[in-house]
PDB file of C-alpha atoms in Angstrom:
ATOM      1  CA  UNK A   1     -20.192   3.724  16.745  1.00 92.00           C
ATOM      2  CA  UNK A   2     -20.941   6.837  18.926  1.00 96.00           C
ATOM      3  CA  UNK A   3     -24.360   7.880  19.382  1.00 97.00           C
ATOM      4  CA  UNK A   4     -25.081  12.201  20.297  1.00 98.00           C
ATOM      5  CA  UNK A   5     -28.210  12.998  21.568  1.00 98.00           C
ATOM      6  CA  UNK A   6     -28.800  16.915  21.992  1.00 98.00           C
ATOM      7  CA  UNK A   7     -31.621  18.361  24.454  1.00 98.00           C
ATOM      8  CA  UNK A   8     -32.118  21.770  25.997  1.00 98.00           C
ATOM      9  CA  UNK A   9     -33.380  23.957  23.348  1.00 98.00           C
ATOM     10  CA  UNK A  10     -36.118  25.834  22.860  1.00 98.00           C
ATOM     11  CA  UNK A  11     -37.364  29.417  22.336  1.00 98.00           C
ATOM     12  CA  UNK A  12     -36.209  32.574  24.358  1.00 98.00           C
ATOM     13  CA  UNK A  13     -36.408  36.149  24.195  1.00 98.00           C
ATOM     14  CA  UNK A  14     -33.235  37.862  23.537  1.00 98.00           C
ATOM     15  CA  UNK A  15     -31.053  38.400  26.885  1.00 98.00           C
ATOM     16  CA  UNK A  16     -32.054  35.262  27.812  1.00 98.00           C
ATOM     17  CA  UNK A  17     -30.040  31.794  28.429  1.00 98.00           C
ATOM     18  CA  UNK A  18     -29.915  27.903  27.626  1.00 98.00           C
ATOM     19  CA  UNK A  19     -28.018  25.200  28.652  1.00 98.00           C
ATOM     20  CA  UNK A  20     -27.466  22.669  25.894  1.00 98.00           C
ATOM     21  CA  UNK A  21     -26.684  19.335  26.619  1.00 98.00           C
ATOM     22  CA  UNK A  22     -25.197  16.674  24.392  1.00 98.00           C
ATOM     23  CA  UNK A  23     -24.818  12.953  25.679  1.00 98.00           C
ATOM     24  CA  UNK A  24     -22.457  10.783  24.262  1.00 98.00           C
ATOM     25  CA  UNK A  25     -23.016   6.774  23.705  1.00 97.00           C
ATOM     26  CA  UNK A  26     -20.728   4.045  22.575  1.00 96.00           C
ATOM     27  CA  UNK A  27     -17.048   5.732  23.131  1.00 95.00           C
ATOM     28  CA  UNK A  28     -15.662   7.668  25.658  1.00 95.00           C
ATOM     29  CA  UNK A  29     -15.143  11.360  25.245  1.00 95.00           C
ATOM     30  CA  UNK A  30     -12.289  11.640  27.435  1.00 94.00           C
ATOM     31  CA  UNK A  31     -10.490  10.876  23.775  1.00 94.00           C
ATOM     32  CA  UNK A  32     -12.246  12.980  21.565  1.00 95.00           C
ATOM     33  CA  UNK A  33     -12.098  16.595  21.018  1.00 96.00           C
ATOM     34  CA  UNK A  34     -16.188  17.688  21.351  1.00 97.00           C
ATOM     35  CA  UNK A  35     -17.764  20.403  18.927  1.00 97.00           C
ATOM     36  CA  UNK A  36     -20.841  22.545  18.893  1.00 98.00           C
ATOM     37  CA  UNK A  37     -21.692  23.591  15.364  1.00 98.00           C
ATOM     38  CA  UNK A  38     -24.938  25.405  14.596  1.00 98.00           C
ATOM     39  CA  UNK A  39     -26.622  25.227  11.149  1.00 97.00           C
ATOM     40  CA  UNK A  40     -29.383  28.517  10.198  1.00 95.00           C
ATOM     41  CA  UNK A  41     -31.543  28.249   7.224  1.00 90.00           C
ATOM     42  CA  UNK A  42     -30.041  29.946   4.197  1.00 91.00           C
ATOM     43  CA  UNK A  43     -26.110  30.052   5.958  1.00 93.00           C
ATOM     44  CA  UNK A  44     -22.790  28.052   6.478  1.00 93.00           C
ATOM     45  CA  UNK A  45     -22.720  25.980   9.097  1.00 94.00           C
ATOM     46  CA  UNK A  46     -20.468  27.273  12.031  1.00 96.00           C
ATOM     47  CA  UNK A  47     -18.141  25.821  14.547  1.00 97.00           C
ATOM     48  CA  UNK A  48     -19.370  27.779  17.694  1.00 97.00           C
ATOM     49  CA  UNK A  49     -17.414  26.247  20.273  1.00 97.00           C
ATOM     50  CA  UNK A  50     -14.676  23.082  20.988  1.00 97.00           C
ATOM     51  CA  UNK A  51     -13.109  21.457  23.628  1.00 95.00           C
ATOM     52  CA  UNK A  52      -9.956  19.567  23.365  1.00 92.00           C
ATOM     53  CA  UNK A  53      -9.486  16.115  24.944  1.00 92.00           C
ATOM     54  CA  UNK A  54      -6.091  16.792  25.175  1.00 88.00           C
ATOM     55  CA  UNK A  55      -5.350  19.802  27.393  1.00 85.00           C
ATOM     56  CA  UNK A  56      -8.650  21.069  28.222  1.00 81.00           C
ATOM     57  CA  UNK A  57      -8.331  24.043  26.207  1.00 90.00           C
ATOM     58  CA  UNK A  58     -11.402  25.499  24.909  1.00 94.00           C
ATOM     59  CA  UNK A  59     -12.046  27.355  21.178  1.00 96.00           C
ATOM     60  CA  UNK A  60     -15.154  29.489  20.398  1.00 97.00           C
ATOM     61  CA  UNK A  61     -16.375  31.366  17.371  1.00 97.00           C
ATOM     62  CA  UNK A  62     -15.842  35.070  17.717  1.00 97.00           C
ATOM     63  CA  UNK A  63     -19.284  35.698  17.233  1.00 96.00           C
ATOM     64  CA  UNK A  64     -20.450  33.733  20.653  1.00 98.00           C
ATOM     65  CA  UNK A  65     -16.956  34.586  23.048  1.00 97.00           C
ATOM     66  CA  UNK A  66     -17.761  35.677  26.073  1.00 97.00           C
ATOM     67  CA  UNK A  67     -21.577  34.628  25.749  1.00 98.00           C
ATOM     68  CA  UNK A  68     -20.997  31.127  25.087  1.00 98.00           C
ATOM     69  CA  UNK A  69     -19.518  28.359  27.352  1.00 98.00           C
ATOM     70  CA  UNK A  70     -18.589  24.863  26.626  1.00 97.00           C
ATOM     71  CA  UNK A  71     -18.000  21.933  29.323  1.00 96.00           C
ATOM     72  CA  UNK A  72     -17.585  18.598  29.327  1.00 96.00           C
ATOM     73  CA  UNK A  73     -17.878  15.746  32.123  1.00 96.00           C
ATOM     74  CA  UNK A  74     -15.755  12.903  30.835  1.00 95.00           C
ATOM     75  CA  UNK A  75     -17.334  10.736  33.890  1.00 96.00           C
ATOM     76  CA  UNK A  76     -20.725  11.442  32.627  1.00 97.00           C
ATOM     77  CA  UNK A  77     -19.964  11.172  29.046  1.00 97.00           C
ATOM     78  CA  UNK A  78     -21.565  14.774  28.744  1.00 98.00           C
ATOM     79  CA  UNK A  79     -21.132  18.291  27.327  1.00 98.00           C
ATOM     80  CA  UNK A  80     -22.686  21.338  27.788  1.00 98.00           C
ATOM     81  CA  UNK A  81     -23.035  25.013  25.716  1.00 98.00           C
ATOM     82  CA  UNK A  82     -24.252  27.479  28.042  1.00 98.00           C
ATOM     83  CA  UNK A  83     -25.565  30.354  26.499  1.00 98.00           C
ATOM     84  CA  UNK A  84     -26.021  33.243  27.947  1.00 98.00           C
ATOM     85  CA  UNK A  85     -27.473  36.725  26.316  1.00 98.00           C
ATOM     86  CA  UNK A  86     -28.733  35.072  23.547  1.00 98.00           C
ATOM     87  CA  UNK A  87     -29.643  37.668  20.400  1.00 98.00           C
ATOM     88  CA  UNK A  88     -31.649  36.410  17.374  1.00 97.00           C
ATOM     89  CA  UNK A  89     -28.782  35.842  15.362  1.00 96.00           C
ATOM     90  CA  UNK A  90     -27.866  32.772  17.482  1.00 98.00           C
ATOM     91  CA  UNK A  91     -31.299  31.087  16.126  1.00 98.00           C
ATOM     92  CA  UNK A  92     -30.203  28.184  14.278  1.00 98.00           C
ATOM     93  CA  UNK A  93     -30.127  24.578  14.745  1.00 98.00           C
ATOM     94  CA  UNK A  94     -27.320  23.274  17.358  1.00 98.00           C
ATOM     95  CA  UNK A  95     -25.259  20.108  16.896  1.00 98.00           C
ATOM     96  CA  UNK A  96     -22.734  18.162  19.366  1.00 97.00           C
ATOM     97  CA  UNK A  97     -20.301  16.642  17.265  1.00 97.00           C
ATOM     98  CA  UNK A  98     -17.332  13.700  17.669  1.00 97.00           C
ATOM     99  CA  UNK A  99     -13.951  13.953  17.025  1.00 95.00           C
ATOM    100  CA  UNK A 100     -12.320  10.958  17.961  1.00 94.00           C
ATOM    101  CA  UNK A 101      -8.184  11.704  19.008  1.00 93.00           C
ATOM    102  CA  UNK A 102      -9.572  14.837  17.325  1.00 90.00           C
ATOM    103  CA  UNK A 103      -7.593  18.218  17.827  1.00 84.00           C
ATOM    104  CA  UNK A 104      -8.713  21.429  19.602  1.00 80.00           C
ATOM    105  CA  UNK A 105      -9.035  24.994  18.223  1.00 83.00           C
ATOM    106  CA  UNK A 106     -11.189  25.784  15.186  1.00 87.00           C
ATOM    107  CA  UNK A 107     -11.087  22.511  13.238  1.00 87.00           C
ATOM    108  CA  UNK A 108     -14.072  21.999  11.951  1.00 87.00           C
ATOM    109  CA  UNK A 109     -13.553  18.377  11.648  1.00 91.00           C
ATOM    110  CA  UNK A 110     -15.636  15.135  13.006  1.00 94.00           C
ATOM    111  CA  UNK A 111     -16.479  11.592  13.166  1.00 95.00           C
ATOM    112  CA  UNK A 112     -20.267  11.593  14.554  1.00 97.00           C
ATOM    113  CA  UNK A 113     -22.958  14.535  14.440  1.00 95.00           C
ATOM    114  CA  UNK A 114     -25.739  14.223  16.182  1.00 96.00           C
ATOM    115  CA  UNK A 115     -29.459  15.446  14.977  1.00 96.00           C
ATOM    116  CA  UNK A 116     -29.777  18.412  16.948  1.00 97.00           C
ATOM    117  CA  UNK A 117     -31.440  20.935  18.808  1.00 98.00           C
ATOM    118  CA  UNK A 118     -33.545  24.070  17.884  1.00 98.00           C
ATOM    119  CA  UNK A 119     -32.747  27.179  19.703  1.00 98.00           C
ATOM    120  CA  UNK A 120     -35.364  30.482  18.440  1.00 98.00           C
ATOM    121  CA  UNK A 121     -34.307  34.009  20.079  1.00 98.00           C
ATOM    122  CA  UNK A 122     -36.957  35.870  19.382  1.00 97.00           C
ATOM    123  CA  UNK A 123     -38.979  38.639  21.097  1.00 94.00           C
TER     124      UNK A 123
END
């Protein structure tokens, strides 16, 4: 069982940046392929960024490249989204997300979710 725990967001006024941060419990996620999907009321949700396990290589929704920055810190059992010039579009709720052996690019799949983080843009 792998427990996510997301913290970091909040409300900003467009232009402005967060740092998400997901911490992983129960399993390593040197062996998983981590996710951040964000969910907005009334849409799809969205795979906005991915890091494979495998060769480090990174995947982000076209919407958020170049804004948007994912880490990770196997030792730590961490990963971040950094967000930088944030526009109110990006409001939506953020989730880390599992993928045990999973692989990189834009699958959308995963084993564990975790509840989240609200992130407003708004001026």
């Amino acid at each position: 069982q792998v427990e996510l725990v997301e913290s970091g967001g909040g409300k900003v006024q467009p232009g402005e940046s967060l740092r998400l941060t997901c911490v992983a419990t129960g399993r390593t996620i040197s062996v998983a392929a981590m996710r951040w999907f964000r969910q907005a009321p009334g849409k799809e949700r969205e795979l906005v960024a991915s890091s494979s396990w495998e060769d480090d290589t990174t995947y982000y929704a076209d919407s958020v490249k170049g804004r948007f920055t994912i880490a990770r810190d196997n030792d730590q059992n961490v990963v971040y989204l950094q967000m930088n010039g944030l526009k109110p579009e990006d409001t939506a709720v953020y989730h880390c997300a599992f993928d045990l052996y999973g692989r990189g690019g834009g699958s959308g799949h995963y084993d564990y979710w975790g509840q989240g983080t609200q992130v407003t843009v708004s001026s």
